[in-house]
PDB file of C-alpha atoms in Angstrom:
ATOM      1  CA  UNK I   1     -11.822 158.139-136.906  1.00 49.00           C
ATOM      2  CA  UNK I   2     -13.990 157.977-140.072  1.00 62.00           C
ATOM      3  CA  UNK I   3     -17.778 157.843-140.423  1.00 54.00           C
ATOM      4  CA  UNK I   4     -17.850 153.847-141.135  1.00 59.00           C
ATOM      5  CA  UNK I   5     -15.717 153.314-137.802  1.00 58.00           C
ATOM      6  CA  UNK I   6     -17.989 155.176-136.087  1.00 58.00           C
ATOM      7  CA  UNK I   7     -20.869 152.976-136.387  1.00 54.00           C
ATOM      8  CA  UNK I   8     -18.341 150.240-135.925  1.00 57.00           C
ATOM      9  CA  UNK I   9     -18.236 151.636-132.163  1.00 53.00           C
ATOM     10  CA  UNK I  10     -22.015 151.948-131.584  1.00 59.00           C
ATOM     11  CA  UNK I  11     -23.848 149.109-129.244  1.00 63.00           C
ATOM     12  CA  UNK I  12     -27.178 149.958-128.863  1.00 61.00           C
ATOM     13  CA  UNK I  13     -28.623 148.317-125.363  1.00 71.00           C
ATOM     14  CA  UNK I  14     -32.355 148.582-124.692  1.00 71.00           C
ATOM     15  CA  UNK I  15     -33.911 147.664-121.308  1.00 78.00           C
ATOM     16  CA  UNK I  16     -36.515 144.760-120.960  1.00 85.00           C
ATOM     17  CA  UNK I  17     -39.101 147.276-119.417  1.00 82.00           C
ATOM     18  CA  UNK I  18     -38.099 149.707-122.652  1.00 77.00           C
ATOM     19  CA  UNK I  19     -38.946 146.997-124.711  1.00 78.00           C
ATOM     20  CA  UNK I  20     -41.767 145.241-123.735  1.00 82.00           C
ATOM     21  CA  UNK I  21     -43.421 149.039-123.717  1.00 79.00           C
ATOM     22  CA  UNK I  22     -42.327 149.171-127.288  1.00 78.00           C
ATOM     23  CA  UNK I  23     -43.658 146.262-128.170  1.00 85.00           C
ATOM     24  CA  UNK I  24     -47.232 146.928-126.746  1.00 82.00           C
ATOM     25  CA  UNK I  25     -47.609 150.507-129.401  1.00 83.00           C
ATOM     26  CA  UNK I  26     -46.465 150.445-133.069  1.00 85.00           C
ATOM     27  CA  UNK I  27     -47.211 154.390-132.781  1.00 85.00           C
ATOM     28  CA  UNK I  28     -44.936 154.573-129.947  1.00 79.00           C
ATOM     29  CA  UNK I  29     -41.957 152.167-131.342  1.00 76.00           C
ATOM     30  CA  UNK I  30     -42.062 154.674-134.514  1.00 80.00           C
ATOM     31  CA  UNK I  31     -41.013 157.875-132.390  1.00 78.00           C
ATOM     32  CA  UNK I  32     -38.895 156.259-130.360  1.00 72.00           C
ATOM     33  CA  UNK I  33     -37.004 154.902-132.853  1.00 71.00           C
ATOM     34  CA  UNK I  34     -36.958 157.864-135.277  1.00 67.00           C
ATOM     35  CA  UNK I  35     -36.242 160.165-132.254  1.00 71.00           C
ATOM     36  CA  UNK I  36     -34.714 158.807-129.461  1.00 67.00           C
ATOM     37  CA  UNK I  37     -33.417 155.407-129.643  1.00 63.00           C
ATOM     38  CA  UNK I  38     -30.124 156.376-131.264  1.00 59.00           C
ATOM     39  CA  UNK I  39     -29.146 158.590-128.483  1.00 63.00           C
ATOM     40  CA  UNK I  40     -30.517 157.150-125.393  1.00 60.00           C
ATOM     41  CA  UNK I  41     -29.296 153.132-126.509  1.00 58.00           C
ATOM     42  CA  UNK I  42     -26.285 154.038-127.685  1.00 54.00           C
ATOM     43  CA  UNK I  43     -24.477 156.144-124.534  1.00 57.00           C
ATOM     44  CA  UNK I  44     -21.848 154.893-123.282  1.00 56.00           C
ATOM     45  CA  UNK I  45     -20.228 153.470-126.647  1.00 49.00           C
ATOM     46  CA  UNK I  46     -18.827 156.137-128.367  1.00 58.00           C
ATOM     47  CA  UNK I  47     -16.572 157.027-125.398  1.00 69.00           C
ATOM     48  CA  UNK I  48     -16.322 154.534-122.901  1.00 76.00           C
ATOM     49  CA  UNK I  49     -15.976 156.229-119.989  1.00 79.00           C
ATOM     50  CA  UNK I  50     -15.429 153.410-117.899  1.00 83.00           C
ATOM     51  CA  UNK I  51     -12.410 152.483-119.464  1.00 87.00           C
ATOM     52  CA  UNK I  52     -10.391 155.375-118.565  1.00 91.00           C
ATOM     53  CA  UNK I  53      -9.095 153.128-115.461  1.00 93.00           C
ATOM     54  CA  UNK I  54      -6.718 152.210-117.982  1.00 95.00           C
ATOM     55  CA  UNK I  55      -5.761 154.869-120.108  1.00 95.00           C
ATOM     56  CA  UNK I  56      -2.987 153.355-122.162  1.00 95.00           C
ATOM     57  CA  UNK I  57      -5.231 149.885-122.800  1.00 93.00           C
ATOM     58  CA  UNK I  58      -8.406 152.623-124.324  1.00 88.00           C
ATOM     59  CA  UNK I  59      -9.105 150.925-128.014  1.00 87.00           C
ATOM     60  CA  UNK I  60     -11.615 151.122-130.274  1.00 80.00           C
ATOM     61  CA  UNK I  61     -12.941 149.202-133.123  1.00 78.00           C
ATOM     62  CA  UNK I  62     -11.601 149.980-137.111  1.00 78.00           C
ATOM     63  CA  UNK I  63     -12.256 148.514-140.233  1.00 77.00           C
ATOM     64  CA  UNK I  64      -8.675 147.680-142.036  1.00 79.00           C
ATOM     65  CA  UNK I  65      -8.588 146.470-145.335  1.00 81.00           C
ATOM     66  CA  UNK I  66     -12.104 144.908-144.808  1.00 78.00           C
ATOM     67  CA  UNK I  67     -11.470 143.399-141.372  1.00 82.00           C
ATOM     68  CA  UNK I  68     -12.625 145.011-137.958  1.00 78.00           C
ATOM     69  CA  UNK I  69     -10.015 145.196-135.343  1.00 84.00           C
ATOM     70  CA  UNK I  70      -9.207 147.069-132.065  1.00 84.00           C
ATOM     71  CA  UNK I  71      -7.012 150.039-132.522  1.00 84.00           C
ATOM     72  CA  UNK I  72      -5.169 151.348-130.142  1.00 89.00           C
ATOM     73  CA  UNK I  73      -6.336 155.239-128.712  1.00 88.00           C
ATOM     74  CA  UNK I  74      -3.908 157.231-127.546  1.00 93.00           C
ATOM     75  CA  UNK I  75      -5.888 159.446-124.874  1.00 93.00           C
ATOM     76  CA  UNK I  76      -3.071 161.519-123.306  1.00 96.00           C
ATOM     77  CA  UNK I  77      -2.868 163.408-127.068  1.00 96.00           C
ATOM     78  CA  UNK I  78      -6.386 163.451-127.396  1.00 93.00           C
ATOM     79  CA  UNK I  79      -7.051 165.056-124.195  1.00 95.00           C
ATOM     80  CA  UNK I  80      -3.933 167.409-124.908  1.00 97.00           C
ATOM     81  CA  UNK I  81      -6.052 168.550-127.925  1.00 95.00           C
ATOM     82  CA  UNK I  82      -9.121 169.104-126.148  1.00 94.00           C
ATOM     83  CA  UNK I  83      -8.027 170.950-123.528  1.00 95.00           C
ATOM     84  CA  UNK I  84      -5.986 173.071-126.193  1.00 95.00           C
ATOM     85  CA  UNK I  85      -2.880 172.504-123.847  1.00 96.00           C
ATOM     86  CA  UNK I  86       0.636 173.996-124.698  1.00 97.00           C
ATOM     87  CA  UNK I  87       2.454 171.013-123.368  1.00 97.00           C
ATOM     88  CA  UNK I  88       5.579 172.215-121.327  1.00 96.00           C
ATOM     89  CA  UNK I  89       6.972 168.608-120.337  1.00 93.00           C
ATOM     90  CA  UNK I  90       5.384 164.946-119.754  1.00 95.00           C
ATOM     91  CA  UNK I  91       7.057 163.134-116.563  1.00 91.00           C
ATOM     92  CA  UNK I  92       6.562 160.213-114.422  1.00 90.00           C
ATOM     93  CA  UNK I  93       9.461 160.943-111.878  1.00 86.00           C
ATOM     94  CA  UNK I  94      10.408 157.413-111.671  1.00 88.00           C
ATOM     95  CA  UNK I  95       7.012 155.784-111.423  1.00 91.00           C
ATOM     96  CA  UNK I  96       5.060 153.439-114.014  1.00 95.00           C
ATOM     97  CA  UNK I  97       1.723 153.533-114.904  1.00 96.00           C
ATOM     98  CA  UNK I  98       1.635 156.922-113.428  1.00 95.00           C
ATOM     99  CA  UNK I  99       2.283 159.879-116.346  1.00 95.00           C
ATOM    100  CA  UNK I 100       2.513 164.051-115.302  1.00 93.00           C
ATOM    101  CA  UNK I 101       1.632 166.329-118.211  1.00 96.00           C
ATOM    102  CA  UNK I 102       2.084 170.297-117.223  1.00 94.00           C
ATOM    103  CA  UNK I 103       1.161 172.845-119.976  1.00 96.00           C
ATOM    104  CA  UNK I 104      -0.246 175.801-120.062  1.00 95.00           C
ATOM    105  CA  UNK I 105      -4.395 176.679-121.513  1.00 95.00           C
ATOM    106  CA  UNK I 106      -4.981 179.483-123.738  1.00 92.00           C
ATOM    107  CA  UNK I 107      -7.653 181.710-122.062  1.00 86.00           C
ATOM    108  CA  UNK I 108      -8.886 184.996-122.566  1.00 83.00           C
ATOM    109  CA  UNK I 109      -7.774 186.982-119.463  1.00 80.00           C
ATOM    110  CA  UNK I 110      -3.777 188.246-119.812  1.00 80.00           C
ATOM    111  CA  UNK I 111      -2.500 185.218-117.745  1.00 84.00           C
ATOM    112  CA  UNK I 112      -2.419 181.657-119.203  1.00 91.00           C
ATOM    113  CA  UNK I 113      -4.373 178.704-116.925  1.00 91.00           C
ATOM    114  CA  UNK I 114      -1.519 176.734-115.826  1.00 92.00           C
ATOM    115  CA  UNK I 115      -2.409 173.139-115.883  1.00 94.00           C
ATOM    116  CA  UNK I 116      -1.187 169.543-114.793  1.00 93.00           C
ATOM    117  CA  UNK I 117      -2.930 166.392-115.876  1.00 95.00           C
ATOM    118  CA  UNK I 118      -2.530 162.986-114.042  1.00 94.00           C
ATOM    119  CA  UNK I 119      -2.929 160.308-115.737  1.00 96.00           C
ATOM    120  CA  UNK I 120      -2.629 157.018-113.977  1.00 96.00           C
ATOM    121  CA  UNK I 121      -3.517 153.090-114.493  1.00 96.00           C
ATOM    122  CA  UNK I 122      -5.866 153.047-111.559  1.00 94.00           C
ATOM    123  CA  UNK I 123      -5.673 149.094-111.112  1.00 94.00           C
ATOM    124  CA  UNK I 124      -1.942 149.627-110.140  1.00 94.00           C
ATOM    125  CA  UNK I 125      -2.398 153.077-108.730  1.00 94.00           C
ATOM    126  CA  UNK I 126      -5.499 153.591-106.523  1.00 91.00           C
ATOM    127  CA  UNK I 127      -6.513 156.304-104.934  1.00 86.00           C
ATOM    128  CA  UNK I 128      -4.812 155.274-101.145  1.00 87.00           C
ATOM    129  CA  UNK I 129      -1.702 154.299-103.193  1.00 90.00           C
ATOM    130  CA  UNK I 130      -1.676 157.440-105.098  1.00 86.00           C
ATOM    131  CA  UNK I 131      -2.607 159.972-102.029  1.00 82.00           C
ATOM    132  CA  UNK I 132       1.057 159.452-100.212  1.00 82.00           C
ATOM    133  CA  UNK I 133       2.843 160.222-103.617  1.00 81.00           C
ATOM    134  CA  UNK I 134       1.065 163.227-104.480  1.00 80.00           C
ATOM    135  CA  UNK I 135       1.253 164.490-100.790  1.00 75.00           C
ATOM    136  CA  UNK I 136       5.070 164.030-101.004  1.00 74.00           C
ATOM    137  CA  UNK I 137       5.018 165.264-104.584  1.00 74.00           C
ATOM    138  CA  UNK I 138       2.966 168.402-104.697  1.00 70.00           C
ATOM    139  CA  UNK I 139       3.491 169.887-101.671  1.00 61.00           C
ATOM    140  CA  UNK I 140       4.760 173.791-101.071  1.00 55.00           C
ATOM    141  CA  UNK I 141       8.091 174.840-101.981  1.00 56.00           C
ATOM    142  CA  UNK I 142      10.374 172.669 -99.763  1.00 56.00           C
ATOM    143  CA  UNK I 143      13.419 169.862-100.520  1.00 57.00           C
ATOM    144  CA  UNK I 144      12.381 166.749-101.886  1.00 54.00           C
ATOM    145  CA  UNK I 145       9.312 168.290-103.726  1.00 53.00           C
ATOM    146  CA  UNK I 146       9.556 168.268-107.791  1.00 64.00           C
ATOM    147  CA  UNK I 147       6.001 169.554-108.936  1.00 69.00           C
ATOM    148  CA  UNK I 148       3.812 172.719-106.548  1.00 70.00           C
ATOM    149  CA  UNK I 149       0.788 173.614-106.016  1.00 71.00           C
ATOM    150  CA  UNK I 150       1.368 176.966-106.269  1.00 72.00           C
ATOM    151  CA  UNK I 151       2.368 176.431-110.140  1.00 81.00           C
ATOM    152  CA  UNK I 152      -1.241 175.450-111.278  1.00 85.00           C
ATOM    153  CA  UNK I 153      -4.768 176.947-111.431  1.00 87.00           C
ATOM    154  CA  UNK I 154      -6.044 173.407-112.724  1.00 90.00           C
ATOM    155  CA  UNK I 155      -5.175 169.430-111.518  1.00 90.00           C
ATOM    156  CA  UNK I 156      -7.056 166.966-113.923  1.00 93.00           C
ATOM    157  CA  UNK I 157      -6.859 163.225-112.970  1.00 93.00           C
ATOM    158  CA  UNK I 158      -8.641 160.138-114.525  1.00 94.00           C
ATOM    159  CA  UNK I 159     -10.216 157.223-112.196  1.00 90.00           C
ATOM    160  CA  UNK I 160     -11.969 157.909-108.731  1.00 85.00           C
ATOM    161  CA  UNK I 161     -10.254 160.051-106.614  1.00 79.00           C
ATOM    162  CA  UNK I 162     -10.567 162.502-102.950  1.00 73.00           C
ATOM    163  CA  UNK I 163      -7.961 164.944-103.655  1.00 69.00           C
ATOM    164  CA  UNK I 164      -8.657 168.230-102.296  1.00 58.00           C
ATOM    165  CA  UNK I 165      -6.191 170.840-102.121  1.00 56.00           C
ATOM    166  CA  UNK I 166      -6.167 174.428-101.208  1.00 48.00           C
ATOM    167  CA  UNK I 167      -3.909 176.919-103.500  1.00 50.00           C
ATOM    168  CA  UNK I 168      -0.985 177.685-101.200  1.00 48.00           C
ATOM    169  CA  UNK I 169      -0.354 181.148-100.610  1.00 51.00           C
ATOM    170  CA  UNK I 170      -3.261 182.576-102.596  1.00 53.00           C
ATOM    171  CA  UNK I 171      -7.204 183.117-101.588  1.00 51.00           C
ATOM    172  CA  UNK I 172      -8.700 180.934-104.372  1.00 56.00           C
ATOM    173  CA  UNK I 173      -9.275 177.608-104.464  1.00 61.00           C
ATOM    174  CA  UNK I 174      -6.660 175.180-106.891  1.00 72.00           C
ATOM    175  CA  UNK I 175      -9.613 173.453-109.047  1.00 82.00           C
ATOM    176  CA  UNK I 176      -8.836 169.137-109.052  1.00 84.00           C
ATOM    177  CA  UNK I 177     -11.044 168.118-112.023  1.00 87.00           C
ATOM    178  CA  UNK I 178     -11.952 164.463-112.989  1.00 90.00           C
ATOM    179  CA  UNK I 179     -10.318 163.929-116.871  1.00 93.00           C
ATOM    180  CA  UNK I 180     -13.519 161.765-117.715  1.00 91.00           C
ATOM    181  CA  UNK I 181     -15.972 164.364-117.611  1.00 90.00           C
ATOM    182  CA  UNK I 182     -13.666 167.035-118.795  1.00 91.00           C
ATOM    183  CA  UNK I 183     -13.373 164.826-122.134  1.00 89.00           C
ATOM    184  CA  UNK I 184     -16.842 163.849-122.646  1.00 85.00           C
ATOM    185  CA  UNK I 185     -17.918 167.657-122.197  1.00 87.00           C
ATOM    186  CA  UNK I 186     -15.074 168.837-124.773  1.00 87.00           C
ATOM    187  CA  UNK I 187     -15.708 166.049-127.049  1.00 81.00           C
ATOM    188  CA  UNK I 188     -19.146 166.056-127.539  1.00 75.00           C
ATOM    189  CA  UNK I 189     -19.131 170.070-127.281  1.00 73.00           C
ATOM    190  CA  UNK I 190     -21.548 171.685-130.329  1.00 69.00           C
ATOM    191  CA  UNK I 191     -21.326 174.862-128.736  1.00 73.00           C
ATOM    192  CA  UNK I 192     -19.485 176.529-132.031  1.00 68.00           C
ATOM    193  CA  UNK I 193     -21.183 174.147-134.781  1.00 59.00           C
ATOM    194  CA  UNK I 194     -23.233 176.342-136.667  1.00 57.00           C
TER     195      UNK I 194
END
């Protein structure tokens, strides 16, 4: 994404009582504008959070031989490289709209995080539609179950969800952690810009 599609992307939305307190103090209007208004109007519209309902759908605007258009983003990859995931296989056992992705995360103890990301189309798959297929899915060790608990440290899974699991047959908790936050923290991560 280059510099000129980024500002392509960027609504700024200002609230009525925002603005009529600009418009009371020029003073006031100055800072705001020169300090704050670029980050606090324009949330939201870099990375659309809300729009990870429908992960294959995500698009965002590009300027293509002069013309804007929406552009498809392909967020599985992108979260891939965020995470910094070794990807060991991508499966949706027979179901669509509904994607497994089990890798492995790079960390700095001798063991590798082992990881499995969800990613679902949450207007098909819900959360009480998607409970009784992970339940039967990742269950212990027993016939009829393909992916196990006991194989991951980390479950990441977009949309609004109550899964809560406890690590089979060790003391520690398996961590379930929404995708949306996970990519907004990574993306937007300055930690190592110098």
């Amino acid at each position: 994404e280059s510099y000129d599609d980024t500002l392509e992307n960027i609504a700024l939305t200002r609230t009525p009582d925002a603005q009529q307190l600009l418009d009371g103090d020029a003073a006031l209007r100055e800072q705001y504008t020169l300090r704050y208004m670029l980050d606090l109007e324009s949330r939201g519209s870099l990375l659309n959070l809300t729009k990870f309902d429908k992960p294959w759908s995500y698009t965002i605007k590009v300027r293509k031989d002069g013309v804007v258009q929406d552009s498809p983003v392909d967020l599985v990859e992108t979260f891939n490289y965020l995470l910094g995931l070794h990807v060991k296989r991508y499966d949706t056992f027979g179901h669509e709209h509904l994607l497994f992705v089990e890798g492995t995360v790079k960390t700095t103890t001798e063991r590798d995080e082992r990881v499995l990301v969800i990613w679902r189309d949450c207007t098909v798959w819900t959360h009480e539609a998607l409970e009784p297929v992970l339940a039967r899915m990742l269950g212990t060790r027993s016939p009829g179950t393909r992916i196990y608990l006991e194989d991951y440290d980390t479950i990441y899974i977009n949309g609004d969800h109550h899964i809560d699991v406890t690590k089979v047959g060790e003391d520690a908790r398996l961590k379930v952690l929404p995708i949306e936050e996970t990519f907004h923290a990574r993306m937007f991560d300055t930690s190592d810009v110098d």
